[in-house]
mmCIF file of C-alpha atoms and ligand atoms in Angstrom:
data_model
loop_
_atom_site.group_PDB
_atom_site.id
_atom_site.type_symbol
_atom_site.label_atom_id
_atom_site.label_comp_id
_atom_site.label_asym_id
_atom_site.label_seq_id
_atom_site.Cartn_x
_atom_site.Cartn_y
_atom_site.Cartn_z
ATOM 1 C CA UNK A 1 41.999 -9.551 17.786
ATOM 2 C CA UNK A 2 40.912 -7.706 14.653
ATOM 3 C CA UNK A 3 39.245 -4.330 15.227
ATOM 4 C CA UNK A 4 35.471 -4.541 15.647
ATOM 5 C CA UNK A 5 33.358 -3.550 12.645
ATOM 6 C CA UNK A 6 29.990 -2.170 13.688
ATOM 7 C CA UNK A 7 27.304 -2.100 11.015
ATOM 8 C CA UNK A 8 24.200 0.016 11.571
ATOM 9 C CA UNK A 9 21.049 -1.158 9.794
ATOM 10 C CA UNK A 10 19.144 2.091 9.628
ATOM 11 C CA UNK A 11 15.540 1.488 8.607
ATOM 12 C CA UNK A 12 14.988 -1.912 6.950
ATOM 13 C CA UNK A 13 11.656 -3.209 5.771
ATOM 14 C CA UNK A 14 10.560 -5.506 8.595
ATOM 15 C CA UNK A 15 10.135 -2.772 11.195
ATOM 16 C CA UNK A 16 6.841 -1.004 10.481
ATOM 17 C CA UNK A 17 6.511 2.672 11.428
ATOM 18 C CA UNK A 18 3.806 2.014 14.038
ATOM 19 C CA UNK A 19 6.280 0.015 16.134
ATOM 20 C CA UNK A 20 8.433 3.034 16.919
ATOM 21 C CA UNK A 21 8.197 6.766 16.282
ATOM 22 C CA UNK A 22 12.002 6.837 15.966
ATOM 23 C CA UNK A 23 12.161 4.880 12.695
ATOM 24 C CA UNK A 24 13.665 7.050 9.929
ATOM 25 C CA UNK A 25 11.409 7.051 6.877
ATOM 26 C CA UNK A 26 12.179 9.789 4.366
ATOM 27 C CA UNK A 27 15.434 9.759 2.384
ATOM 28 C CA UNK A 28 16.620 12.734 4.430
ATOM 29 C CA UNK A 29 15.791 11.057 7.755
ATOM 30 C CA UNK A 30 17.436 7.785 6.681
ATOM 31 C CA UNK A 31 20.585 9.556 5.496
ATOM 32 C CA UNK A 32 20.850 11.750 8.614
ATOM 33 C CA UNK A 33 20.332 8.743 10.874
ATOM 34 C CA UNK A 34 23.075 6.871 8.991
ATOM 35 C CA UNK A 35 25.463 9.812 9.344
ATOM 36 C CA UNK A 36 24.757 10.007 13.108
ATOM 37 C CA UNK A 37 25.298 6.249 13.440
ATOM 38 C CA UNK A 38 28.648 6.617 11.670
ATOM 39 C CA UNK A 39 29.610 9.444 13.998
ATOM 40 C CA UNK A 40 28.737 7.184 16.929
ATOM 41 C CA UNK A 41 31.112 4.457 15.674
ATOM 42 C CA UNK A 42 29.485 2.510 12.851
ATOM 43 C CA UNK A 43 31.952 1.714 10.053
ATOM 44 C CA UNK A 44 29.216 0.411 7.722
ATOM 45 C CA UNK A 45 25.612 1.483 7.207
ATOM 46 C CA UNK A 46 23.125 -0.989 5.717
ATOM 47 C CA UNK A 47 20.540 0.889 3.682
ATOM 48 C CA UNK A 48 16.934 0.288 2.629
ATOM 49 C CA UNK A 49 14.655 2.974 1.215
ATOM 50 C CA UNK A 50 11.056 3.797 2.046
ATOM 51 C CA UNK A 51 8.335 5.817 0.353
ATOM 52 C CA UNK A 52 8.617 9.212 2.022
ATOM 53 C CA UNK A 53 4.853 9.710 2.253
ATOM 54 C CA UNK A 54 3.949 6.549 4.175
ATOM 55 C CA UNK A 55 7.104 4.572 4.996
ATOM 56 C CA UNK A 56 6.240 1.662 2.682
ATOM 57 C CA UNK A 57 9.418 -0.219 1.640
ATOM 58 C CA UNK A 58 10.667 1.172 -1.664
ATOM 59 C CA UNK A 59 12.827 -0.176 -4.476
ATOM 60 C CA UNK A 60 12.762 3.128 -6.353
ATOM 61 C CA UNK A 61 16.362 4.009 -7.330
ATOM 62 C CA UNK A 62 15.509 7.699 -6.946
ATOM 63 C CA UNK A 63 14.830 7.200 -3.229
ATOM 64 C CA UNK A 64 18.136 5.350 -2.902
ATOM 65 C CA UNK A 65 19.975 8.039 -4.845
ATOM 66 C CA UNK A 66 18.798 10.738 -2.450
ATOM 67 C CA UNK A 67 19.913 8.693 0.556
ATOM 68 C CA UNK A 68 23.283 7.645 -0.866
ATOM 69 C CA UNK A 69 24.370 11.029 -2.163
ATOM 70 C CA UNK A 70 23.426 12.743 1.090
ATOM 71 C CA UNK A 71 25.410 10.246 3.171
ATOM 72 C CA UNK A 72 28.419 10.414 0.845
ATOM 73 C CA UNK A 73 28.507 14.193 1.022
ATOM 74 C CA UNK A 74 28.890 14.194 4.789
ATOM 75 C CA UNK A 75 30.514 10.896 5.729
ATOM 76 C CA UNK A 76 33.073 8.385 4.497
ATOM 77 C CA UNK A 77 31.172 5.480 6.094
ATOM 78 C CA UNK A 78 30.993 2.282 4.008
ATOM 79 C CA UNK A 79 27.572 1.977 2.391
ATOM 80 C CA UNK A 80 25.983 -1.448 2.043
ATOM 81 C CA UNK A 81 22.791 -1.445 -0.039
ATOM 82 C CA UNK A 82 20.139 -4.072 0.595
ATOM 83 C CA UNK A 83 19.252 -6.602 -2.074
ATOM 84 C CA UNK A 84 16.807 -8.172 0.377
ATOM 85 C CA UNK A 85 14.445 -5.260 -0.131
ATOM 86 C CA UNK A 86 11.064 -6.167 1.236
ATOM 87 C CA UNK A 87 8.985 -9.295 1.209
ATOM 88 C CA UNK A 88 6.905 -8.234 -1.787
ATOM 89 C CA UNK A 89 9.655 -7.296 -4.248
ATOM 90 C CA UNK A 90 11.030 -9.534 -6.989
ATOM 91 C CA UNK A 91 14.722 -10.408 -7.038
ATOM 92 C CA UNK A 92 15.156 -8.109 -10.069
ATOM 93 C CA UNK A 93 13.642 -5.161 -8.177
ATOM 94 C CA UNK A 94 15.709 -5.970 -5.104
ATOM 95 C CA UNK A 95 19.009 -6.093 -7.008
ATOM 96 C CA UNK A 96 18.404 -3.220 -9.457
ATOM 97 C CA UNK A 97 20.286 -0.677 -7.366
ATOM 98 C CA UNK A 98 23.578 -2.608 -7.504
ATOM 99 C CA UNK A 99 24.470 -1.957 -11.173
ATOM 100 C CA UNK A 100 23.134 1.586 -10.877
ATOM 101 C CA UNK A 101 25.057 2.636 -7.758
ATOM 102 C CA UNK A 102 27.916 0.092 -7.702
ATOM 103 C CA UNK A 103 28.198 0.212 -3.916
ATOM 104 C CA UNK A 104 31.198 -1.063 -1.957
ATOM 105 C CA UNK A 105 28.901 -3.647 -0.361
ATOM 106 C CA UNK A 106 25.421 -5.072 -0.815
ATOM 107 C CA UNK A 107 23.464 -7.666 1.107
ATOM 108 C CA UNK A 108 23.057 -11.197 -0.270
ATOM 109 C CA UNK A 109 20.387 -13.461 1.216
ATOM 110 C CA UNK A 110 21.411 -17.088 1.032
ATOM 111 C CA UNK A 111 18.213 -19.054 1.031
ATOM 112 C CA UNK A 112 14.428 -19.105 1.006
ATOM 113 C CA UNK A 113 12.778 -18.993 4.416
ATOM 114 C CA UNK A 114 9.562 -18.219 6.217
ATOM 115 C CA UNK A 115 10.007 -14.600 7.317
ATOM 116 C CA UNK A 116 7.146 -14.045 9.716
ATOM 117 C CA UNK A 117 6.400 -10.619 11.144
ATOM 118 C CA UNK A 118 2.833 -11.207 12.348
ATOM 119 C CA UNK A 119 3.941 -11.590 15.977
ATOM 120 C CA UNK A 120 4.308 -7.782 16.062
ATOM 121 C CA UNK A 121 0.550 -7.347 15.492
ATOM 122 C CA UNK A 122 -0.668 -7.606 19.105
ATOM 123 C CA UNK A 123 1.719 -4.903 20.356
ATOM 124 C CA UNK A 124 0.451 -2.247 17.932
ATOM 125 C CA UNK A 125 -2.497 -0.340 19.364
ATOM 126 C CA UNK A 126 -2.934 2.073 16.491
ATOM 127 C CA UNK A 127 -1.590 1.910 12.947
ATOM 128 C CA UNK A 128 0.028 5.032 11.518
ATOM 129 C CA UNK A 129 -0.377 3.963 7.880
ATOM 130 C CA UNK A 130 -3.044 1.778 6.207
ATOM 131 C CA UNK A 131 -0.624 -0.730 4.587
ATOM 132 C CA UNK A 132 1.035 -1.888 7.818
ATOM 133 C CA UNK A 133 -1.616 -4.248 9.217
ATOM 134 C CA UNK A 134 -1.997 -6.284 6.035
ATOM 135 C CA UNK A 135 1.769 -6.333 5.512
ATOM 136 C CA UNK A 136 2.316 -7.930 8.919
ATOM 137 C CA UNK A 137 -0.644 -10.293 8.548
ATOM 138 C CA UNK A 138 0.357 -11.612 5.143
ATOM 139 C CA UNK A 139 3.882 -12.406 6.360
ATOM 140 C CA UNK A 140 2.366 -15.442 8.124
ATOM 141 C CA UNK A 141 1.816 -17.056 4.730
ATOM 142 C CA UNK A 142 4.878 -15.705 3.003
ATOM 143 C CA UNK A 143 8.138 -17.213 1.809
ATOM 144 C CA UNK A 144 11.148 -14.953 1.406
ATOM 145 C CA UNK A 145 12.281 -16.351 -1.924
ATOM 146 C CA UNK A 146 15.982 -16.835 -2.567
ATOM 147 C CA UNK A 147 16.225 -19.886 -4.816
ATOM 148 C CA UNK A 148 19.461 -21.155 -6.347
ATOM 149 C CA UNK A 149 18.500 -19.337 -9.546
ATOM 150 C CA UNK A 150 18.215 -16.114 -7.543
ATOM 151 C CA UNK A 151 21.523 -16.777 -5.784
ATOM 152 C CA UNK A 152 23.329 -17.327 -9.076
ATOM 153 C CA UNK A 153 21.785 -14.142 -10.475
ATOM 154 C CA UNK A 154 23.046 -12.193 -7.468
ATOM 155 C CA UNK A 155 26.505 -13.756 -7.710
ATOM 156 C CA UNK A 156 26.821 -12.420 -11.251
ATOM 157 C CA UNK A 157 25.594 -8.947 -10.295
ATOM 158 C CA UNK A 158 27.831 -8.589 -7.241
ATOM 159 C CA UNK A 159 30.886 -9.802 -9.178
ATOM 160 C CA UNK A 160 30.272 -7.527 -12.154
ATOM 161 C CA UNK A 161 29.960 -4.514 -9.901
ATOM 162 C CA UNK A 162 32.678 -5.442 -7.371
ATOM 163 C CA UNK A 163 30.185 -5.110 -4.533
ATOM 164 C CA UNK A 164 31.310 -7.210 -1.570
ATOM 165 C CA UNK A 165 28.374 -9.306 -0.372
ATOM 166 C CA UNK A 166 27.121 -9.091 3.202
ATOM 167 C CA UNK A 167 26.161 -12.777 3.227
ATOM 168 C CA UNK A 168 22.933 -13.075 5.205
ATOM 169 C CA UNK A 169 22.732 -16.512 6.814
ATOM 170 C CA UNK A 170 19.443 -17.216 8.581
ATOM 171 C CA UNK A 171 20.023 -20.900 9.198
ATOM 172 C CA UNK A 172 22.649 -23.619 8.992
ATOM 173 C CA UNK A 173 21.474 -24.763 5.551
ATOM 174 C CA UNK A 174 22.404 -21.348 4.170
ATOM 175 C CA UNK A 175 26.055 -22.122 4.908
ATOM 176 C CA UNK A 176 25.688 -25.177 2.692
ATOM 177 C CA UNK A 177 24.036 -23.062 -0.011
ATOM 178 C CA UNK A 178 27.042 -20.754 0.171
ATOM 179 C CA UNK A 179 29.368 -23.734 -0.034
ATOM 180 C CA UNK A 180 27.590 -24.734 -3.278
ATOM 181 C CA UNK A 181 28.359 -21.288 -4.719
ATOM 182 C CA UNK A 182 31.978 -21.305 -3.515
ATOM 183 C CA UNK A 183 32.598 -24.822 -4.846
ATOM 184 C CA UNK A 184 31.390 -23.726 -8.277
ATOM 185 C CA UNK A 185 33.478 -20.541 -8.123
ATOM 186 C CA UNK A 186 30.445 -18.294 -8.362
ATOM 187 C CA UNK A 187 31.393 -16.772 -5.014
ATOM 188 C CA UNK A 188 35.024 -16.082 -4.193
ATOM 189 C CA UNK A 189 36.510 -15.964 -0.682
ATOM 190 C CA UNK A 190 37.315 -14.112 1.492
ATOM 191 C CA UNK A 191 33.665 -14.152 2.516
ATOM 192 C CA UNK A 192 31.884 -11.834 4.917
ATOM 193 C CA UNK A 193 29.200 -13.835 6.732
ATOM 194 C CA UNK A 194 26.348 -12.103 8.522
ATOM 195 C CA UNK A 195 24.585 -14.524 10.874
ATOM 196 C CA UNK A 196 20.963 -13.367 11.119
ATOM 197 C CA UNK A 197 19.547 -14.861 14.301
ATOM 198 C CA UNK A 198 16.060 -14.508 15.733
ATOM 199 C CA UNK A 199 13.831 -14.197 12.651
ATOM 200 C CA UNK A 200 10.721 -16.338 13.058
ATOM 201 C CA UNK A 201 11.443 -18.896 10.342
ATOM 202 C CA UNK A 202 15.212 -18.996 10.862
ATOM 203 C CA UNK A 203 17.669 -19.971 13.571
ATOM 204 C CA UNK A 204 17.157 -18.547 17.070
ATOM 205 C CA UNK A 205 19.510 -16.194 18.845
ATOM 206 C CA UNK A 206 20.913 -18.635 21.367
ATOM 207 C CA UNK A 207 24.597 -18.854 22.370
ATOM 208 C CA UNK A 208 24.902 -22.467 21.217
ATOM 209 C CA UNK A 209 23.399 -21.640 17.824
ATOM 210 C CA UNK A 210 25.952 -18.871 17.318
ATOM 211 C CA UNK A 211 28.800 -21.151 18.362
ATOM 212 C CA UNK A 212 27.544 -23.798 15.937
ATOM 213 C CA UNK A 213 27.238 -21.415 12.967
ATOM 214 C CA UNK A 214 30.786 -20.175 13.532
ATOM 215 C CA UNK A 215 32.180 -23.688 13.914
ATOM 216 C CA UNK A 216 30.344 -24.953 10.830
ATOM 217 C CA UNK A 217 31.605 -22.002 8.783
ATOM 218 C CA UNK A 218 35.167 -22.814 9.865
ATOM 219 C CA UNK A 219 34.731 -26.429 8.799
ATOM 220 C CA UNK A 220 33.280 -25.498 5.402
ATOM 221 C CA UNK A 221 35.392 -22.513 4.409
ATOM 222 C CA UNK A 222 38.490 -22.534 6.648
ATOM 223 C CA UNK A 223 39.078 -19.931 9.402
ATOM 224 C CA UNK A 224 41.267 -17.727 7.238
ATOM 225 C CA UNK A 225 38.744 -17.464 4.409
ATOM 226 C CA UNK A 226 35.975 -15.534 6.116
ATOM 227 C CA UNK A 227 35.049 -12.790 8.527
ATOM 228 C CA UNK A 228 31.761 -12.963 10.365
ATOM 229 C CA UNK A 229 29.281 -10.687 12.060
ATOM 230 C CA UNK A 230 26.055 -11.244 13.937
ATOM 231 C CA UNK A 231 22.580 -9.728 13.864
ATOM 232 C CA UNK A 232 20.429 -10.497 16.880
ATOM 233 C CA UNK A 233 16.938 -9.753 15.660
ATOM 234 C CA UNK A 234 14.805 -8.400 18.494
ATOM 235 C CA UNK A 235 15.620 -9.160 22.114
ATOM 236 C CA UNK A 236 18.818 -11.058 21.330
ATOM 237 C CA UNK A 237 20.586 -8.056 19.781
ATOM 238 C CA UNK A 238 22.793 -6.899 22.629
ATOM 239 C CA UNK A 239 23.462 -10.354 24.073
ATOM 240 C CA UNK A 240 24.645 -11.720 20.731
ATOM 241 C CA UNK A 241 26.647 -8.555 20.093
ATOM 242 C CA UNK A 242 28.487 -9.132 23.366
ATOM 243 C CA UNK A 243 29.250 -12.707 22.397
ATOM 244 C CA UNK A 244 30.496 -11.702 18.961
ATOM 245 C CA UNK A 245 32.785 -9.010 20.377
ATOM 246 C CA UNK A 246 34.300 -11.599 22.704
ATOM 247 C CA UNK A 247 34.538 -14.322 20.031
ATOM 248 C CA UNK A 248 36.306 -12.182 17.427
ATOM 249 C CA UNK A 249 33.291 -11.561 15.224
ATOM 250 C CA UNK A 250 31.731 -8.281 14.154
ATOM 251 C CA UNK A 251 28.371 -6.788 15.030
ATOM 252 C CA UNK A 252 25.320 -5.343 13.305
ATOM 253 C CA UNK A 253 22.702 -3.362 15.226
ATOM 254 C CA UNK A 254 20.030 -0.862 14.227
ATOM 255 C CA UNK A 255 16.330 -0.149 14.056
ATOM 256 C CA UNK A 256 15.962 -2.529 11.092
ATOM 257 C CA UNK A 257 16.674 -5.430 13.437
ATOM 258 C CA UNK A 258 15.715 -4.265 16.926
ATOM 259 C CA UNK A 259 13.891 -1.208 18.263
ATOM 260 C CA UNK A 260 14.781 -1.469 21.967
ATOM 261 C CA UNK A 261 17.811 -0.053 23.773
ATOM 262 C CA UNK A 262 16.910 -2.162 26.807
ATOM 263 C CA UNK A 263 13.908 -4.204 27.911
ATOM 264 C CA UNK A 264 10.753 -2.157 27.315
ATOM 265 C CA UNK A 265 12.616 1.046 26.352
ATOM 266 C CA UNK A 266 12.628 2.153 22.723
ATOM 267 C CA UNK A 267 15.955 3.216 21.234
ATOM 268 C CA UNK A 268 15.676 6.871 20.263
ATOM 269 C CA UNK A 269 18.054 6.513 17.340
ATOM 270 C CA UNK A 270 20.371 4.163 15.491
ATOM 271 C CA UNK A 271 23.268 6.090 17.003
ATOM 272 C CA UNK A 272 22.093 5.139 20.482
ATOM 273 C CA UNK A 273 22.286 1.433 19.599
ATOM 274 C CA UNK A 274 25.740 1.903 18.076
ATOM 275 C CA UNK A 275 26.923 3.770 21.193
ATOM 276 C CA UNK A 276 25.873 0.837 23.316
ATOM 277 C CA UNK A 277 28.035 -1.523 21.220
ATOM 278 C CA UNK A 278 30.964 0.915 21.360
ATOM 279 C CA UNK A 279 30.630 0.854 25.141
ATOM 280 C CA UNK A 280 30.545 -2.956 25.178
ATOM 281 C CA UNK A 281 33.674 -3.033 23.029
ATOM 282 C CA UNK A 282 35.434 -0.756 25.498
ATOM 283 C CA UNK A 283 34.423 -2.971 28.406
ATOM 284 C CA UNK A 284 35.673 -6.038 26.542
ATOM 285 C CA UNK A 285 38.896 -4.330 25.378
ATOM 286 C CA UNK A 286 38.186 -4.519 21.659
ATOM 287 C CA UNK A 287 39.133 -1.584 19.466
ATOM 288 C CA UNK A 288 36.443 -0.258 17.135
ATOM 289 C CA UNK A 289 37.166 -0.074 13.391
ATOM 290 C CA UNK A 290 36.676 3.149 11.474
ATOM 291 C CA UNK A 291 35.421 2.977 7.849
ATOM 292 C CA UNK A 292 38.926 2.707 6.393
ATOM 293 C CA UNK A 293 39.801 -0.080 8.845
ATOM 294 C CA UNK A 294 36.655 -1.872 7.689
ATOM 295 C CA UNK A 295 37.680 -1.388 4.045
ATOM 296 C CA UNK A 296 41.019 -3.025 4.792
ATOM 297 C CA UNK A 297 39.599 -5.870 6.887
ATOM 298 C CA UNK A 298 36.935 -6.706 4.295
ATOM 299 C CA UNK A 299 39.032 -5.966 1.191
ATOM 300 C CA UNK A 300 36.580 -3.468 -0.273
ATOM 301 C CA UNK A 301 37.170 -1.723 -3.602
ATOM 302 C CA UNK A 302 37.100 1.739 -2.009
ATOM 303 C CA UNK A 303 34.759 4.715 -1.878
ATOM 304 C CA UNK A 304 36.095 6.247 -5.094
ATOM 305 C CA UNK A 305 34.804 3.339 -7.138
ATOM 306 C CA UNK A 306 31.122 3.659 -6.287
ATOM 307 C CA UNK A 307 28.633 4.882 -8.888
ATOM 308 C CA UNK A 308 26.963 7.750 -7.018
HETATM 309 N N1 KMH B 1 16.307 -7.473 7.870
HETATM 310 C C1 KMH B 1 17.300 -8.423 8.265
HETATM 311 C C2 KMH B 1 16.751 -9.457 9.187
HETATM 312 C C3 KMH B 1 18.559 -7.592 3.581
HETATM 313 O O1 KMH B 1 18.379 -6.392 3.648
HETATM 314 O O2 KMH B 1 19.102 -8.141 2.628
HETATM 315 C C4 KMH B 1 18.018 -9.025 7.137
HETATM 316 C C5 KMH B 1 18.426 -8.103 6.009
HETATM 317 C C6 KMH B 1 18.058 -8.513 4.663
HETATM 318 O O3 KMH B 1 19.067 -7.102 6.234
HETATM 319 ZN ZN1 ZN B 2 18.273 -5.215 5.355
#
């Protein structure tokens, strides 16, 4: 079996700071957490930025620049920049960092969905920052917009900048959206699929749903034309990771997607979540990929060709 690529999603935009005191917020904290995750075994780090003063999701290239340059100075980990951004950003704001920084990878969300975060509200006793409550509440009436126009726009940007897309698939229909892009040659295999399971509004994190997504992808694209990875959002993170390790897929963990190391116990860092996956890989006899292994497996352009 191919070596296991572990991606660490460091800070995201869906986890609000009041949910965990361990969420990295400032550019320095995000970069240091990414470096630690890489040292623990992550080959890729998936990066969002936040406003340093209050943790609000940021699309400011200056925040990204501080994070990216700091990571690059200390680590050769593959950097994947989000183009999902946060729920309130336009597609232009979300994708602006790609031509500026020309990363080896960037995320690519494959369809519009409900992306509800309001279920976190009852567990927060006290809010650290004023924006958080409204942000979670409004997600109940919010559509994460990724129309075909947006998808085509992102195809052009990722191609122009040779950024390999981390193809975020939240439901079966997103595989068909991807097929539309592949058929029209806007997206070129080999593809790297990231099954995002457990968002309220998308597919759940059940074993049969994962098996179905993988099977459907094989039917549509052919086994040899894609690699795949899984994100178990929330409680499903470690269970789905275990399945993916066993099934030949890859794994993404991190405080963007899940804040617990086990039931009721907060993860103290992204590195701690990565260590748990490294341990699972050992138990299941799967070798872990380093960043250069990941570059080879995914066919990335290489760290010398980034723009930061
Ligand atoms: N937050 C994850 C559920 C993105 O950044 O493009 C999906 C994600 C989206 O990572
Ligand atoms: Zn993300």
